[in-house]
mmCIF file of C-alpha atoms in Angstrom:
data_model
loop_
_atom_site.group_PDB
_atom_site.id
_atom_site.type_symbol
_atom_site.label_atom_id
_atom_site.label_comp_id
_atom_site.label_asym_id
_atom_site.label_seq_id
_atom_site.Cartn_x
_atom_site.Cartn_y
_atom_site.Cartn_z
ATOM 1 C CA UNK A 1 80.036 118.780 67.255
ATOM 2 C CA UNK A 2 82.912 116.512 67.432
ATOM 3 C CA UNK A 3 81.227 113.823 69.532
ATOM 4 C CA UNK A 4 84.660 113.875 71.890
ATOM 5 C CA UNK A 5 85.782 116.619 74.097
ATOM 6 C CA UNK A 6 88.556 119.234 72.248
ATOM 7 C CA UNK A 7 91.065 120.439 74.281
ATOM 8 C CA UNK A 8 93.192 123.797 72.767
ATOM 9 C CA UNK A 9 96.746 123.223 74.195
ATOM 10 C CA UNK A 10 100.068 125.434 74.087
ATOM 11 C CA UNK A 11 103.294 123.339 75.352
ATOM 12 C CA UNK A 12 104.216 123.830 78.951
ATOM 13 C CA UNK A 13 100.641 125.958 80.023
ATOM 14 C CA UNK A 14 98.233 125.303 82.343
ATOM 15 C CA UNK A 15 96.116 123.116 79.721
ATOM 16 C CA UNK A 16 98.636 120.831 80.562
ATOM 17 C CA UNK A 17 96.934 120.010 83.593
ATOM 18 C CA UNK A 18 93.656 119.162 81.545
ATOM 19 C CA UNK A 19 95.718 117.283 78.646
ATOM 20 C CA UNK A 20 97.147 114.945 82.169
ATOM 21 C CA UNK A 21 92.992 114.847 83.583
ATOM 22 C CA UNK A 22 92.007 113.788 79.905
ATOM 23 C CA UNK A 23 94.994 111.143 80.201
ATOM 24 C CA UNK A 24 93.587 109.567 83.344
ATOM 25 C CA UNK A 25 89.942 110.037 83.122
ATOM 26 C CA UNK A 26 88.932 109.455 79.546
ATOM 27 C CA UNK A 27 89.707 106.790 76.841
ATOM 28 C CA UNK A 28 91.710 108.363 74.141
ATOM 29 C CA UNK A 29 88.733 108.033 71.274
ATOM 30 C CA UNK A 30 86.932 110.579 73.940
ATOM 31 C CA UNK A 31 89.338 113.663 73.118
ATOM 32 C CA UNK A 32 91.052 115.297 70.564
ATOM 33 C CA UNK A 33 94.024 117.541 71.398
ATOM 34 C CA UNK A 34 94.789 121.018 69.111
ATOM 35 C CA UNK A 35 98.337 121.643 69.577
ATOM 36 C CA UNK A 36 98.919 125.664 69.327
ATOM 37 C CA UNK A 37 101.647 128.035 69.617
ATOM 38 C CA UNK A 38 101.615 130.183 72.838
ATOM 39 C CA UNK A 39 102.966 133.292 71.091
ATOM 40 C CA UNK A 40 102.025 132.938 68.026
ATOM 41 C CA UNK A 41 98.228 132.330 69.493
ATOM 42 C CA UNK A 42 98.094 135.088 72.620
ATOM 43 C CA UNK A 43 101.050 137.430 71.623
ATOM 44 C CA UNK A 44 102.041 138.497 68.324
ATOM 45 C CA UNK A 45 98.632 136.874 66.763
ATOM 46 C CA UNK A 46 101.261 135.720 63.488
ATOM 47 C CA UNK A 47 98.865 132.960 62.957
ATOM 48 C CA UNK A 48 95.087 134.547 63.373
ATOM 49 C CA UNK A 49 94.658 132.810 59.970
ATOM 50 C CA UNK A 50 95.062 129.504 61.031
ATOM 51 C CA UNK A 51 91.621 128.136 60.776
ATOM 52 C CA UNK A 52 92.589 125.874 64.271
ATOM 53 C CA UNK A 53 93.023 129.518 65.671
ATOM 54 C CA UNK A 54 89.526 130.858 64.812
ATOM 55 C CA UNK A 55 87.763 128.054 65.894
ATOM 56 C CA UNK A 56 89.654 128.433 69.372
ATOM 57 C CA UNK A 57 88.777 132.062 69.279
ATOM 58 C CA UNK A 58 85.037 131.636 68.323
ATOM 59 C CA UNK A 59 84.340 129.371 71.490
ATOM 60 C CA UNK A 60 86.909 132.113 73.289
ATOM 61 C CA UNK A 61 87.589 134.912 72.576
ATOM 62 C CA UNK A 62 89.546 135.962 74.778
ATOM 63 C CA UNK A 63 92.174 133.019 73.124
ATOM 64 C CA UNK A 64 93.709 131.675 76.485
ATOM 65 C CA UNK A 65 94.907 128.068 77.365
ATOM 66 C CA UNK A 66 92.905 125.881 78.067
ATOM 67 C CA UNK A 67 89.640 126.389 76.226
ATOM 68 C CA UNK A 68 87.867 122.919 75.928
ATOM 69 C CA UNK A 69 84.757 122.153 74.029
ATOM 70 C CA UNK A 70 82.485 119.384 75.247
ATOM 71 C CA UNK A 71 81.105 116.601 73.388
ATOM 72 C CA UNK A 72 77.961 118.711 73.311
ATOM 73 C CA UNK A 73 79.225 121.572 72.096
ATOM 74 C CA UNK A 74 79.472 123.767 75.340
ATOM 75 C CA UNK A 75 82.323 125.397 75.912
ATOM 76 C CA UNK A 76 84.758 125.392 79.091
ATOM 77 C CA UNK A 77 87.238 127.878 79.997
ATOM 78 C CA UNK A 78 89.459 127.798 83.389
ATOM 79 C CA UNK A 79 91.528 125.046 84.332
ATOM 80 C CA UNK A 80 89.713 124.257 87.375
ATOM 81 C CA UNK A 81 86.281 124.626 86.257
ATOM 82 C CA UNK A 82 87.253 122.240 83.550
ATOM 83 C CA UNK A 83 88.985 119.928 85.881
ATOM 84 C CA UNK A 84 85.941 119.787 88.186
ATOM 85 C CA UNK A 85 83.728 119.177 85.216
ATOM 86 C CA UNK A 86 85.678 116.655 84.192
ATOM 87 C CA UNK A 87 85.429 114.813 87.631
ATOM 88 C CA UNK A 88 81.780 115.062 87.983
ATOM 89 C CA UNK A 89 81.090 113.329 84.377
ATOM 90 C CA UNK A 90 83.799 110.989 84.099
ATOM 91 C CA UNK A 91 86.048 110.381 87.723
ATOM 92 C CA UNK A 92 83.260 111.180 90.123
ATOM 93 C CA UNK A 93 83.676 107.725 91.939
ATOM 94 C CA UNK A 94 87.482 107.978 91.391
ATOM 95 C CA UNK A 95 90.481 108.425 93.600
ATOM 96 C CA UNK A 96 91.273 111.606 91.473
ATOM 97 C CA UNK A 97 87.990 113.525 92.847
ATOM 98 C CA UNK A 98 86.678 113.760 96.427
ATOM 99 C CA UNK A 99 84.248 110.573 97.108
ATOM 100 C CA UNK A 100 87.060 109.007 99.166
ATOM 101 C CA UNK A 101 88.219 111.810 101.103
ATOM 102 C CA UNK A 102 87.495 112.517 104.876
ATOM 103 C CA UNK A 103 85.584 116.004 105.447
ATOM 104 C CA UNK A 104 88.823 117.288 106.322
ATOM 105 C CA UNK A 105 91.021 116.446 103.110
ATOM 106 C CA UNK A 106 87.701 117.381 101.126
ATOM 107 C CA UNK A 107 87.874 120.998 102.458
ATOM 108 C CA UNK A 108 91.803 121.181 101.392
ATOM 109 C CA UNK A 109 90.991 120.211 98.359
ATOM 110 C CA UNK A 110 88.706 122.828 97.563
ATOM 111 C CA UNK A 111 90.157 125.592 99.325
ATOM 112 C CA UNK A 112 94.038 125.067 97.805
ATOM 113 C CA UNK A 113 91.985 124.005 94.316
ATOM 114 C CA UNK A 114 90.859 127.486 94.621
ATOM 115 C CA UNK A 115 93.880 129.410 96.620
ATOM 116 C CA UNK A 116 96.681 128.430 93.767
ATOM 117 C CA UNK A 117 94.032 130.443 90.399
ATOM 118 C CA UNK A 118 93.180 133.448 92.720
ATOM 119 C CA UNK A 119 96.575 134.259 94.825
ATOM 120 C CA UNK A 120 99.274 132.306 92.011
ATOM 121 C CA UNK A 121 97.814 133.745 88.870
ATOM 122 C CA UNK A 122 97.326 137.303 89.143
ATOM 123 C CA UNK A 123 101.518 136.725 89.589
ATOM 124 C CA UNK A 124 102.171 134.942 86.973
ATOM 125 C CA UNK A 125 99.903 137.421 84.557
ATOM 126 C CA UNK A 126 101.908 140.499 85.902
ATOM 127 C CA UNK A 127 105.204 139.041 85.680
ATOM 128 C CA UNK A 128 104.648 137.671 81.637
ATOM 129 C CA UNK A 129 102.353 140.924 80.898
ATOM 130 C CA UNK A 130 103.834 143.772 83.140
ATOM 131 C CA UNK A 131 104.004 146.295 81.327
ATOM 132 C CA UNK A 132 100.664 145.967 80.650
ATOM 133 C CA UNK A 133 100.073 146.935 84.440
ATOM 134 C CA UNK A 134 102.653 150.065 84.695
ATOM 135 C CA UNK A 135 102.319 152.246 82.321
ATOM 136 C CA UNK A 136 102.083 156.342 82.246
ATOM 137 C CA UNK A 137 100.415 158.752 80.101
ATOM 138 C CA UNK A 138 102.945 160.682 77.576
ATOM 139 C CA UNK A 139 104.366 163.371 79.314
ATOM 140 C CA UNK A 140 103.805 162.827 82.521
ATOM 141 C CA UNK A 141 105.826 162.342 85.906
ATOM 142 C CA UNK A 142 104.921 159.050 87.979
ATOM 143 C CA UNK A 143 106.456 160.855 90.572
ATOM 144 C CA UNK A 144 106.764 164.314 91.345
ATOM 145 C CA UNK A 145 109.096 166.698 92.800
ATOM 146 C CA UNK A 146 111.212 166.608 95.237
ATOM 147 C CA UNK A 147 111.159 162.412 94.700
ATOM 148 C CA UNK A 148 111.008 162.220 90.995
ATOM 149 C CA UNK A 149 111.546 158.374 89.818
ATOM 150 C CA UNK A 150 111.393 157.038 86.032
ATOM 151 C CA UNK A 151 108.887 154.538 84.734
ATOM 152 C CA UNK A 152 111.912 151.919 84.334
ATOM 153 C CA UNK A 153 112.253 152.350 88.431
ATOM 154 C CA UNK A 154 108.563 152.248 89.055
ATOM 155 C CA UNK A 155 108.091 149.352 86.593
ATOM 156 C CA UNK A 156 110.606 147.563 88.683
ATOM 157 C CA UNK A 157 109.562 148.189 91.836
ATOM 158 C CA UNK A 158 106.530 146.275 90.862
ATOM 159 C CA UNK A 159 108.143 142.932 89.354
ATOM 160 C CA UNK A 160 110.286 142.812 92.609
ATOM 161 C CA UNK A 161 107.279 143.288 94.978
ATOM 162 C CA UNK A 162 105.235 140.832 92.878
ATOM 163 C CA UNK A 163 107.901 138.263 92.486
ATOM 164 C CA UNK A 164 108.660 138.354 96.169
ATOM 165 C CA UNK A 165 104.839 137.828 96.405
ATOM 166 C CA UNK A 166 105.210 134.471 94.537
ATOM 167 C CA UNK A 167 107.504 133.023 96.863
ATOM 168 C CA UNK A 168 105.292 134.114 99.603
ATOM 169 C CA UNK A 169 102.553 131.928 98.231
ATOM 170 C CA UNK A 170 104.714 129.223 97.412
ATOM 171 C CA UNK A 171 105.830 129.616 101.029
ATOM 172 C CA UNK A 172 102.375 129.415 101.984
ATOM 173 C CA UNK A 173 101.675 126.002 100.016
ATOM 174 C CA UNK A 174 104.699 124.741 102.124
ATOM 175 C CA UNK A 175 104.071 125.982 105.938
ATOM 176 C CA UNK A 176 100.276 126.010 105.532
ATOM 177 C CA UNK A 177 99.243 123.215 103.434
ATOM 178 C CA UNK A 178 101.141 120.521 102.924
ATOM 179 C CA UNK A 179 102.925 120.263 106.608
ATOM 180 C CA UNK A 180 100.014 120.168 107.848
ATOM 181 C CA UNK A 181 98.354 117.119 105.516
ATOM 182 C CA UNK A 182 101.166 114.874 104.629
ATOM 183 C CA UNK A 183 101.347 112.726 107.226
ATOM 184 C CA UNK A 184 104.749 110.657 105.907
ATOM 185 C CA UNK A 185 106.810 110.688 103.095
ATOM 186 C CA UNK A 186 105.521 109.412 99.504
ATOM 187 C CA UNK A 187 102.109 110.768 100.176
ATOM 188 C CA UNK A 188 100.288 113.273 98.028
ATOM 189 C CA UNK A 189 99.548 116.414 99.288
ATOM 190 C CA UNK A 190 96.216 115.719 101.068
ATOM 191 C CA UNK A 191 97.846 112.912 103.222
ATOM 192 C CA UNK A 192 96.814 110.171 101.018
ATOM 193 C CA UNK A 193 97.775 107.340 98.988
ATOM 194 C CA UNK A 194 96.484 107.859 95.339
ATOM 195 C CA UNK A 195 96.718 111.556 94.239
ATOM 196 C CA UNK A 196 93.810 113.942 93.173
ATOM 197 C CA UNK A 197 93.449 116.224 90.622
ATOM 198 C CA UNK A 198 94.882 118.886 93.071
ATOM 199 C CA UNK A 199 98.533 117.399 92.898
ATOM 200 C CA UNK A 200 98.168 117.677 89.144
ATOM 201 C CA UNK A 201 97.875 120.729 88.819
ATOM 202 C CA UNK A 202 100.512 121.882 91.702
ATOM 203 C CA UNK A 203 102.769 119.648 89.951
ATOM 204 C CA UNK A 204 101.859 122.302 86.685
ATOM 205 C CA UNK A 205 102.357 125.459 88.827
ATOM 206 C CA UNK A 206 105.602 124.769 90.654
ATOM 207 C CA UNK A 207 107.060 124.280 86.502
ATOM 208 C CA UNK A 208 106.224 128.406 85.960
ATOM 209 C CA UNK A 209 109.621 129.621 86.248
ATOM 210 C CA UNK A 210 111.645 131.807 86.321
ATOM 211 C CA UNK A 211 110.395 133.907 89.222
ATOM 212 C CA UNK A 212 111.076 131.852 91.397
ATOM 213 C CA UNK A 213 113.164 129.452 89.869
ATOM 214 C CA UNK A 214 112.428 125.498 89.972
ATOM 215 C CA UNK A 215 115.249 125.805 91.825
ATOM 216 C CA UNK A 216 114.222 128.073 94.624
ATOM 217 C CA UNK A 217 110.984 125.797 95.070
ATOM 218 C CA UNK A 218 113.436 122.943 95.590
ATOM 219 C CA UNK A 219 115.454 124.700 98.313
ATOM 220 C CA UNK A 220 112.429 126.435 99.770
ATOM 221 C CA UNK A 221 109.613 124.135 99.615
ATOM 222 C CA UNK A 222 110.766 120.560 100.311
ATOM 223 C CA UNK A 223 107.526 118.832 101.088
ATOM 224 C CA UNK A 224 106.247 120.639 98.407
ATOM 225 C CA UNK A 225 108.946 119.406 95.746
ATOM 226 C CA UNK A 226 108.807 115.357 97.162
ATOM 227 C CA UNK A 227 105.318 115.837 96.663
ATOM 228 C CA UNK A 228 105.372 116.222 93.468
ATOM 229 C CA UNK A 229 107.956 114.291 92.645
ATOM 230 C CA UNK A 230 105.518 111.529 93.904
ATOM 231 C CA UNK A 231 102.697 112.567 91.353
ATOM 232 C CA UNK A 232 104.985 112.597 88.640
ATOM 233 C CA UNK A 233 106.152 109.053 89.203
ATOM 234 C CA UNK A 234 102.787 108.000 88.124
ATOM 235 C CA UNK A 235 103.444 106.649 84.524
ATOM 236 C CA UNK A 236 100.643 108.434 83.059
ATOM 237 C CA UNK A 237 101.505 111.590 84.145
ATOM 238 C CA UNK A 238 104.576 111.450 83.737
ATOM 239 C CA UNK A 239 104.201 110.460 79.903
ATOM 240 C CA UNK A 240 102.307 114.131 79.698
ATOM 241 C CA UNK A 241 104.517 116.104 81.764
ATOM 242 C CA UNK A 242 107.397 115.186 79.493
ATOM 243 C CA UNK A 243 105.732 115.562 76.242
ATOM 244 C CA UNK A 244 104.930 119.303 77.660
ATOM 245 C CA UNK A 245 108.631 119.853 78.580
ATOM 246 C CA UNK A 246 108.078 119.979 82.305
ATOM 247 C CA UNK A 247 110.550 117.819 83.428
ATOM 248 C CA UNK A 248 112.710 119.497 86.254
ATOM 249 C CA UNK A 249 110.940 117.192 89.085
ATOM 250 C CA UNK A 250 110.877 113.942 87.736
#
């Protein structure tokens, strides 16, 4: 045991989000920060020998970003599970948990906390992995007679149904979240005046791109984008979000 929390990081994933919580709720003797390639790590495996790698893989083995390790050697997985760990033992009486919320912003918090891992994921896993969620048996028809289709058509049937499902939820952030908290302009998303852990990490999610594009969130989800434009003018966030390469908001 390292006697400071470890985070595993790959550029520009959601462990960015815990790399920003580290930044603003821990001294920088308290963490340590493994800098791995997403690819190379999750994909093609081209560095499994890299002892960084098996260590990651030891405490997960499932090898996905972010995998932390605590100062006493337990292991956290899941951005939000981390990030609410990381509240209760460091930020509990902080702006960036819920101690100074009303009843009202504290049930936001944990339902959109929640919403964006269960509804946004599952998207964003389909669209980087699809083929891994279409596939057919050798020889056979996904369709037969008199409506036969190919597995190219089938497979994109499904990115265009799931992408169009990613806008929905975006959509949803817009018309059903944050119009209904902000209450006027350079607020976060809950309506209030210092931001939460929650506009971290939508200010991580609205970066996965290309389906939709940054772009599209800008056009589509105004409140959304001036939201986070207002998280990442915080200097220590915005010192994170750049090193990651997530820059299209500031």
């Amino acid at each position: 045991m390292s006697g400071k929390y470890t985070l595993f990081h790959s550029e520009a994933t959601s462990s960015t989000a815990v790399e920003a919580a580290f930044k603003v709720l821990l001294e920088p003797a308290q963490y340590e920060i493994i800098e791995l390639d997403f690819d190379a790590t999750t994909q093609d495996k081209s560095n499994a020998d890299d002892e960084r790698v098996q260590h990651m893989q030891a405490a997960n083995p499932l090898l996905q970003f972010p995998t932390v390790i605590a100062p006493d050697g337990s292991v956290l997985t899941e951005v939000v599970a981390i990030l609410l760990y990381l509240l209760e033992a460091h930020g509990a009486d902080s702006h960036w948990g819920t101690t100074h919320l009303t009843s009202a912003q504290r049930a936001a918090f944990y339902r959109w906390l929640l919403f964006i891992p269960d509804q946004l994921y599952p998207t964003i896993t389909i669209l980087g992995t699809s083929y891994s969620y279409c596939t057919f048996p050798p020889g056979s028809s996904p369709s037969p007679p008199p409506h036969p289709c190919t597995e190219e058509e089938v497979h994109g049937w499904l990115l265009d149904t799931v992408k169009q499902r990613r806008k929905d939820i975006f959509t949803i952030i817009e018309t059903e979240f944050i119009a209904k908290t902000l209450r006027q302009p350079g607020q976060y998303v809950l309506g209030t005046d210092h931001p939460t852990v929650l506009d971290i990490f939508l200010a991580v999610v609205v970066h996965y791109s290309p389906k939709p594009r940054p772009e599209w969130i800008k056009e589509n989800c105004p409140l959304l984008t001036a939201s986070v434009q207002t998280t990442l003018r915080v200097p220590e966030l915005r010192e994170v979000f750049v090193r990651n390469d997530m820059d299209f908001f500031l």
